[in-house]
mmCIF file of C-alpha atoms in Angstrom:
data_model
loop_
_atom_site.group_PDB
_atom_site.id
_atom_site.type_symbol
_atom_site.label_atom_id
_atom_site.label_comp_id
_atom_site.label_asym_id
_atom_site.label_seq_id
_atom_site.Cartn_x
_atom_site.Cartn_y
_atom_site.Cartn_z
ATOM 1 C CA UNK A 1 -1.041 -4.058 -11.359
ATOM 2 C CA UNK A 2 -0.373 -4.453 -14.973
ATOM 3 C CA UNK A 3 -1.090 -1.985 -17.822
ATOM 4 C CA UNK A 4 -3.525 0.595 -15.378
ATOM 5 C CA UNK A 5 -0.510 1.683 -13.433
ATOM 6 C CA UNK A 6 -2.290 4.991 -12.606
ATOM 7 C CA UNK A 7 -2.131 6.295 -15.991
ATOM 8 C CA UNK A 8 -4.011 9.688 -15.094
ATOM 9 C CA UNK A 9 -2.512 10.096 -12.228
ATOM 10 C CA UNK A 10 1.268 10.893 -13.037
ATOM 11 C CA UNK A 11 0.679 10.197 -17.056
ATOM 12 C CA UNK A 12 2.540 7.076 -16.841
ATOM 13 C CA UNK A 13 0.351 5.685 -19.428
ATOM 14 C CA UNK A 14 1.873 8.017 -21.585
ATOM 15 C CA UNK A 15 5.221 6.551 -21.663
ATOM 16 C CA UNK A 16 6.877 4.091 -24.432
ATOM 17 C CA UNK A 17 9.605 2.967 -22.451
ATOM 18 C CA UNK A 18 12.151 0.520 -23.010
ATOM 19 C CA UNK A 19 12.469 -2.395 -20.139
ATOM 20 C CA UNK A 20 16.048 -0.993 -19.021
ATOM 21 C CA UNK A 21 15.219 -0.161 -15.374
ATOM 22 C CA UNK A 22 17.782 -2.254 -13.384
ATOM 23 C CA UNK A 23 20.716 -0.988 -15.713
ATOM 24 C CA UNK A 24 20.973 1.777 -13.710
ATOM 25 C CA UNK A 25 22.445 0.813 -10.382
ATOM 26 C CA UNK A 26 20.754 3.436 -8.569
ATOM 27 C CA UNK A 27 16.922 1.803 -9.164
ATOM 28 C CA UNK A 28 18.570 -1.832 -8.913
ATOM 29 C CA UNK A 29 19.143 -1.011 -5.550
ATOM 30 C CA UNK A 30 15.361 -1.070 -5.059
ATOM 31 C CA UNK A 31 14.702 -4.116 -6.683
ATOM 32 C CA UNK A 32 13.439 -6.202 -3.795
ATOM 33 C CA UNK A 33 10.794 -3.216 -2.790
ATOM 34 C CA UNK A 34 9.627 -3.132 -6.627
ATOM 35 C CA UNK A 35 9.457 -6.768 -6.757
ATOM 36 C CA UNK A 36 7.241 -6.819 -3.772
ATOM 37 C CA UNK A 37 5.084 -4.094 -4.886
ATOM 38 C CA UNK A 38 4.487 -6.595 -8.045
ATOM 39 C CA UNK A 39 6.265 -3.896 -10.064
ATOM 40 C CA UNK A 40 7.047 -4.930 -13.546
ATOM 41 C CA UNK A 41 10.527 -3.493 -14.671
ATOM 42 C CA UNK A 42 8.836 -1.964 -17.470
ATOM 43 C CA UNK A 43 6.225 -0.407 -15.076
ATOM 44 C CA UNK A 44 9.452 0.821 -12.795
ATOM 45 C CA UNK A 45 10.918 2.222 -16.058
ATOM 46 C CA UNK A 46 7.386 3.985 -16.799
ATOM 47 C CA UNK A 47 8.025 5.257 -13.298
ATOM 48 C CA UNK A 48 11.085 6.361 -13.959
ATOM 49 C CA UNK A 49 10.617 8.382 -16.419
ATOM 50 C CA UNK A 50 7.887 10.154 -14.919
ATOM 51 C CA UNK A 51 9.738 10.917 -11.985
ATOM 52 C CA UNK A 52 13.156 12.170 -13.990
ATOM 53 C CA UNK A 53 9.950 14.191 -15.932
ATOM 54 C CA UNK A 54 9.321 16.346 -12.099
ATOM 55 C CA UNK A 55 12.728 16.348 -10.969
ATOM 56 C CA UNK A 56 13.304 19.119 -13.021
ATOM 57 C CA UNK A 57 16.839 20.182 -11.033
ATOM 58 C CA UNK A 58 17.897 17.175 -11.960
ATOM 59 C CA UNK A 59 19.234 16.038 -8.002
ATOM 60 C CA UNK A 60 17.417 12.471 -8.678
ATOM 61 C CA UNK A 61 15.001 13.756 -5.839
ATOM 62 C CA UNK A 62 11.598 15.472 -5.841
ATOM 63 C CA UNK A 63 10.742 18.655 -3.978
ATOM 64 C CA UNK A 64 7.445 19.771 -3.107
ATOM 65 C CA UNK A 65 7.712 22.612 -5.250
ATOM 66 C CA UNK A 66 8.473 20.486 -8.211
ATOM 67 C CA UNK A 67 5.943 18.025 -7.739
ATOM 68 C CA UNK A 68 3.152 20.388 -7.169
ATOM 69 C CA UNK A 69 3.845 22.360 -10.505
ATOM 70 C CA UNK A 70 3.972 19.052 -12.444
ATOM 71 C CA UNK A 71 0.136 18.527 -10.825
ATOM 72 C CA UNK A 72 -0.336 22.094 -11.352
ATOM 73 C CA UNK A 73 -1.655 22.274 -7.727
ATOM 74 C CA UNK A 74 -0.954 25.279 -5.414
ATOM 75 C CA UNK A 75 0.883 24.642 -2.238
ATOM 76 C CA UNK A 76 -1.972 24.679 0.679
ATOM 77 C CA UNK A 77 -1.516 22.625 4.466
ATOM 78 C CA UNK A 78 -3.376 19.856 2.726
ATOM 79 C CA UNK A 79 -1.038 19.550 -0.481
ATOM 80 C CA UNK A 80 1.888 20.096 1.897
ATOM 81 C CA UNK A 81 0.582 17.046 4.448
ATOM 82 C CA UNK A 82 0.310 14.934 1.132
ATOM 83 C CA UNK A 83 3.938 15.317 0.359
ATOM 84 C CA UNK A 84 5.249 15.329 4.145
ATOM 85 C CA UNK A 85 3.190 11.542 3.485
ATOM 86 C CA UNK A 86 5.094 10.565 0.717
ATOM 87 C CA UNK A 87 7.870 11.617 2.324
ATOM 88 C CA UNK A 88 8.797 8.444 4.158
ATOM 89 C CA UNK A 89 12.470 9.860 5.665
ATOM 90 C CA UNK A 90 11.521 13.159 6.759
ATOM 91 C CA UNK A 91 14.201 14.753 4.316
ATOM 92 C CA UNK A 92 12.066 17.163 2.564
ATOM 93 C CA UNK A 93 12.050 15.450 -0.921
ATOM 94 C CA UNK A 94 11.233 12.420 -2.004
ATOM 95 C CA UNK A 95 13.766 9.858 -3.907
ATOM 96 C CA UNK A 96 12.857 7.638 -6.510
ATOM 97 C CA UNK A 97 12.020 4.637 -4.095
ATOM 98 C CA UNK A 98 9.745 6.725 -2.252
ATOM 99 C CA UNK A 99 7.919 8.066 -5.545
ATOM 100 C CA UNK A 100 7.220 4.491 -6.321
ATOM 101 C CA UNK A 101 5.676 3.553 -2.938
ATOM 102 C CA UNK A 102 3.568 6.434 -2.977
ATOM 103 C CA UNK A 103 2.445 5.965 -6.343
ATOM 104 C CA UNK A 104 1.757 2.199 -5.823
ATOM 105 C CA UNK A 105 0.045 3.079 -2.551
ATOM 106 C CA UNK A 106 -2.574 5.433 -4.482
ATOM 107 C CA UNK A 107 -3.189 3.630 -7.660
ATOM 108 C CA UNK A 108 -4.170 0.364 -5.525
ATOM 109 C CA UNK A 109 -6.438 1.474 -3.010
ATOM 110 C CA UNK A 110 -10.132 1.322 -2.940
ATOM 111 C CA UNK A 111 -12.452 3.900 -3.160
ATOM 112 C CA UNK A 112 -13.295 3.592 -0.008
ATOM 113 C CA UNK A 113 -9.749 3.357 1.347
ATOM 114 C CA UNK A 114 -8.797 6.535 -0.919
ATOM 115 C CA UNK A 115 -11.654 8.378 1.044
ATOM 116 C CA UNK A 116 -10.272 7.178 4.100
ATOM 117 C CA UNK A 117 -7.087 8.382 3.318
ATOM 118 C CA UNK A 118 -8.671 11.989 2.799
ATOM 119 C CA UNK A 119 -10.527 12.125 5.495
ATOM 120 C CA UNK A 120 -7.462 11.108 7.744
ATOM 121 C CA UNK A 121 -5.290 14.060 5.960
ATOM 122 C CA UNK A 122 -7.868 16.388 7.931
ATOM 123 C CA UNK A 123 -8.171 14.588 11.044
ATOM 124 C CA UNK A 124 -5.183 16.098 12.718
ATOM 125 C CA UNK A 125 -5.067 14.883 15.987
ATOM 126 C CA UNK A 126 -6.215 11.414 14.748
ATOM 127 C CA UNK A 127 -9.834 11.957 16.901
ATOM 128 C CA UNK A 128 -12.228 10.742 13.960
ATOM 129 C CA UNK A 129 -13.310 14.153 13.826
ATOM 130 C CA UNK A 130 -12.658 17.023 11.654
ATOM 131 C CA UNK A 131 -11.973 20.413 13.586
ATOM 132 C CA UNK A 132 -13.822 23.018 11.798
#
Protein backbone atom coordinates (compact mmCIF):
# COMPACT_ATOMS: atom_id res chain seq x y z
CA UNK A 1 0.00 0.00 0.00
CA UNK A 2 2.95 2.15 0.58
CA UNK A 3 3.13 5.98 0.68
CA UNK A 4 -0.84 6.52 -0.90
CA UNK A 5 -2.34 5.19 2.28
CA UNK A 6 -5.53 7.21 1.57
CA UNK A 7 -4.00 10.45 2.17
CA UNK A 8 -7.33 12.49 1.39
CA UNK A 9 -9.32 10.40 2.89
CA UNK A 10 -8.52 10.66 6.75
CA UNK A 11 -5.34 13.18 6.04
CA UNK A 12 -2.98 10.52 6.87
CA UNK A 13 -0.66 11.92 4.40
CA UNK A 14 -0.42 14.67 6.59
CA UNK A 15 1.31 13.00 9.34
CA UNK A 16 5.28 12.95 10.22
CA UNK A 17 5.20 10.18 12.45
CA UNK A 18 7.78 8.38 14.15
CA UNK A 19 7.80 4.32 13.52
CA UNK A 20 6.79 3.66 17.34
CA UNK A 21 3.49 1.81 16.74
CA UNK A 22 4.04 -1.57 18.52
CA UNK A 23 5.41 0.27 21.73
CA UNK A 24 2.17 0.64 22.78
CA UNK A 25 0.79 -2.70 23.84
CA UNK A 26 -2.62 -1.86 22.99
CA UNK A 27 -1.87 -1.67 18.86
CA UNK A 28 0.76 -4.64 19.32
CA UNK A 29 -2.05 -6.61 20.06
CA UNK A 30 -3.12 -6.15 16.43
CA UNK A 31 -0.04 -6.88 14.91
CA UNK A 32 -0.91 -10.04 13.03
CA UNK A 33 -4.19 -8.17 11.40
CA UNK A 34 -1.79 -5.13 10.37
CA UNK A 35 0.74 -7.43 9.11
CA UNK A 36 -1.77 -9.08 6.94
CA UNK A 37 -3.28 -5.99 5.72
CA UNK A 38 0.52 -5.28 4.45
CA UNK A 39 0.47 -2.45 6.99
CA UNK A 40 3.78 -0.84 7.48
CA UNK A 41 4.31 0.14 11.25
CA UNK A 42 4.89 3.53 10.15
CA UNK A 43 1.61 3.45 8.09
CA UNK A 44 -0.17 1.93 11.50
CA UNK A 45 1.47 4.85 13.37
CA UNK A 46 0.08 7.35 10.55
CA UNK A 47 -3.12 5.57 11.49
CA UNK A 48 -2.79 6.09 14.75
CA UNK A 49 -2.52 9.29 14.95
CA UNK A 50 -5.34 10.02 12.86
CA UNK A 51 -7.55 8.03 14.81
CA UNK A 52 -6.29 9.52 18.48
CA UNK A 53 -6.95 12.97 16.07
CA UNK A 54 -11.25 11.83 16.06
CA UNK A 55 -11.35 10.26 19.29
CA UNK A 56 -11.67 13.44 20.71
CA UNK A 57 -13.07 11.95 24.36
CA UNK A 58 -10.16 10.36 24.48
CA UNK A 59 -11.90 6.50 25.35
CA UNK A 60 -9.37 5.00 22.55
CA UNK A 61 -12.73 4.38 20.59
CA UNK A 62 -14.59 6.29 17.86
CA UNK A 63 -18.25 7.29 17.98
CA UNK A 64 -20.29 8.15 15.16
CA UNK A 65 -20.66 11.51 16.31
CA UNK A 66 -16.97 12.02 16.44
CA UNK A 67 -16.15 10.61 13.27
CA UNK A 68 -18.73 12.41 11.32
CA UNK A 69 -17.58 15.94 12.63
CA UNK A 70 -13.94 15.08 11.78
CA UNK A 71 -15.50 14.44 7.94
CA UNK A 72 -17.65 17.30 8.58
CA UNK A 73 -20.60 15.14 7.32
CA UNK A 74 -24.13 15.35 8.86
CA UNK A 75 -25.55 12.26 10.36
CA UNK A 76 -28.21 10.85 7.61
CA UNK A 77 -29.39 6.69 7.36
CA UNK A 78 -26.66 6.49 4.78
CA UNK A 79 -23.72 8.04 6.96
CA UNK A 80 -25.17 6.06 9.88
CA UNK A 81 -25.15 2.50 7.67
CA UNK A 82 -21.44 3.51 6.83
CA UNK A 83 -20.42 3.50 10.41
CA UNK A 84 -22.82 0.53 11.61
CA UNK A 85 -20.20 -1.07 8.51
CA UNK A 86 -17.20 -0.18 10.07
CA UNK A 87 -18.48 -1.24 13.01
CA UNK A 88 -17.42 -4.87 12.90
CA UNK A 89 -18.70 -5.82 16.81
CA UNK A 90 -21.91 -4.18 16.88
CA UNK A 91 -20.72 -1.98 19.96
CA UNK A 92 -21.57 1.35 18.68
CA UNK A 93 -17.95 2.68 18.21
CA UNK A 94 -15.29 1.61 16.53
CA UNK A 95 -11.69 0.69 18.20
CA UNK A 96 -8.54 1.25 16.70
CA UNK A 97 -8.37 -2.28 14.96
CA UNK A 98 -11.55 -1.68 13.39
CA UNK A 99 -10.51 1.96 12.11
CA UNK A 100 -7.68 0.28 10.38
CA UNK A 101 -9.74 -2.40 8.57
CA UNK A 102 -12.10 0.02 7.43
CA UNK A 103 -9.64 2.35 6.27
CA UNK A 104 -7.58 -0.38 4.47
CA UNK A 105 -10.83 -1.73 3.05
CA UNK A 106 -11.61 1.80 1.30
CA UNK A 107 -8.27 2.99 0.22
CA UNK A 108 -7.75 -0.49 -1.74
CA UNK A 109 -10.74 -1.03 -3.61
CA UNK A 110 -11.44 -0.35 -7.17
CA UNK A 111 -13.51 2.05 -8.60
CA UNK A 112 -15.69 -0.21 -9.55
CA UNK A 113 -15.76 -2.12 -6.26
CA UNK A 114 -16.14 1.40 -4.36
CA UNK A 115 -19.36 1.87 -6.56
CA UNK A 116 -20.41 -1.41 -5.65
CA UNK A 117 -20.03 -0.76 -2.24
CA UNK A 118 -22.44 2.37 -2.65
CA UNK A 119 -24.81 0.96 -4.42
CA UNK A 120 -25.07 -2.00 -1.84
CA UNK A 121 -25.38 0.75 1.15
CA UNK A 122 -28.88 1.48 -0.64
CA UNK A 123 -29.91 -1.86 -1.52
CA UNK A 124 -31.51 -2.71 1.76
CA UNK A 125 -32.96 -5.87 1.45
CA UNK A 126 -29.96 -7.05 -0.68
CA UNK A 127 -32.58 -7.40 -4.00
CA UNK A 128 -30.17 -5.59 -6.60
CA UNK A 129 -32.62 -2.98 -6.59
CA UNK A 130 -32.91 0.34 -5.07
CA UNK A 131 -36.44 1.07 -3.42
CA UNK A 132 -37.33 4.50 -4.37
Amino acid sequence: MGAKLCTSIFGVGAYTVADTAYQNPDIKKHKETFDALHLSSREVSALFEVFKAIDKDSSGEISCREMLDHMRLEKTKFTKRVFTIMDQDGSGEIDFKEFCIATWNYCTRSKAALILFAFDLYDNDSSGAIDV
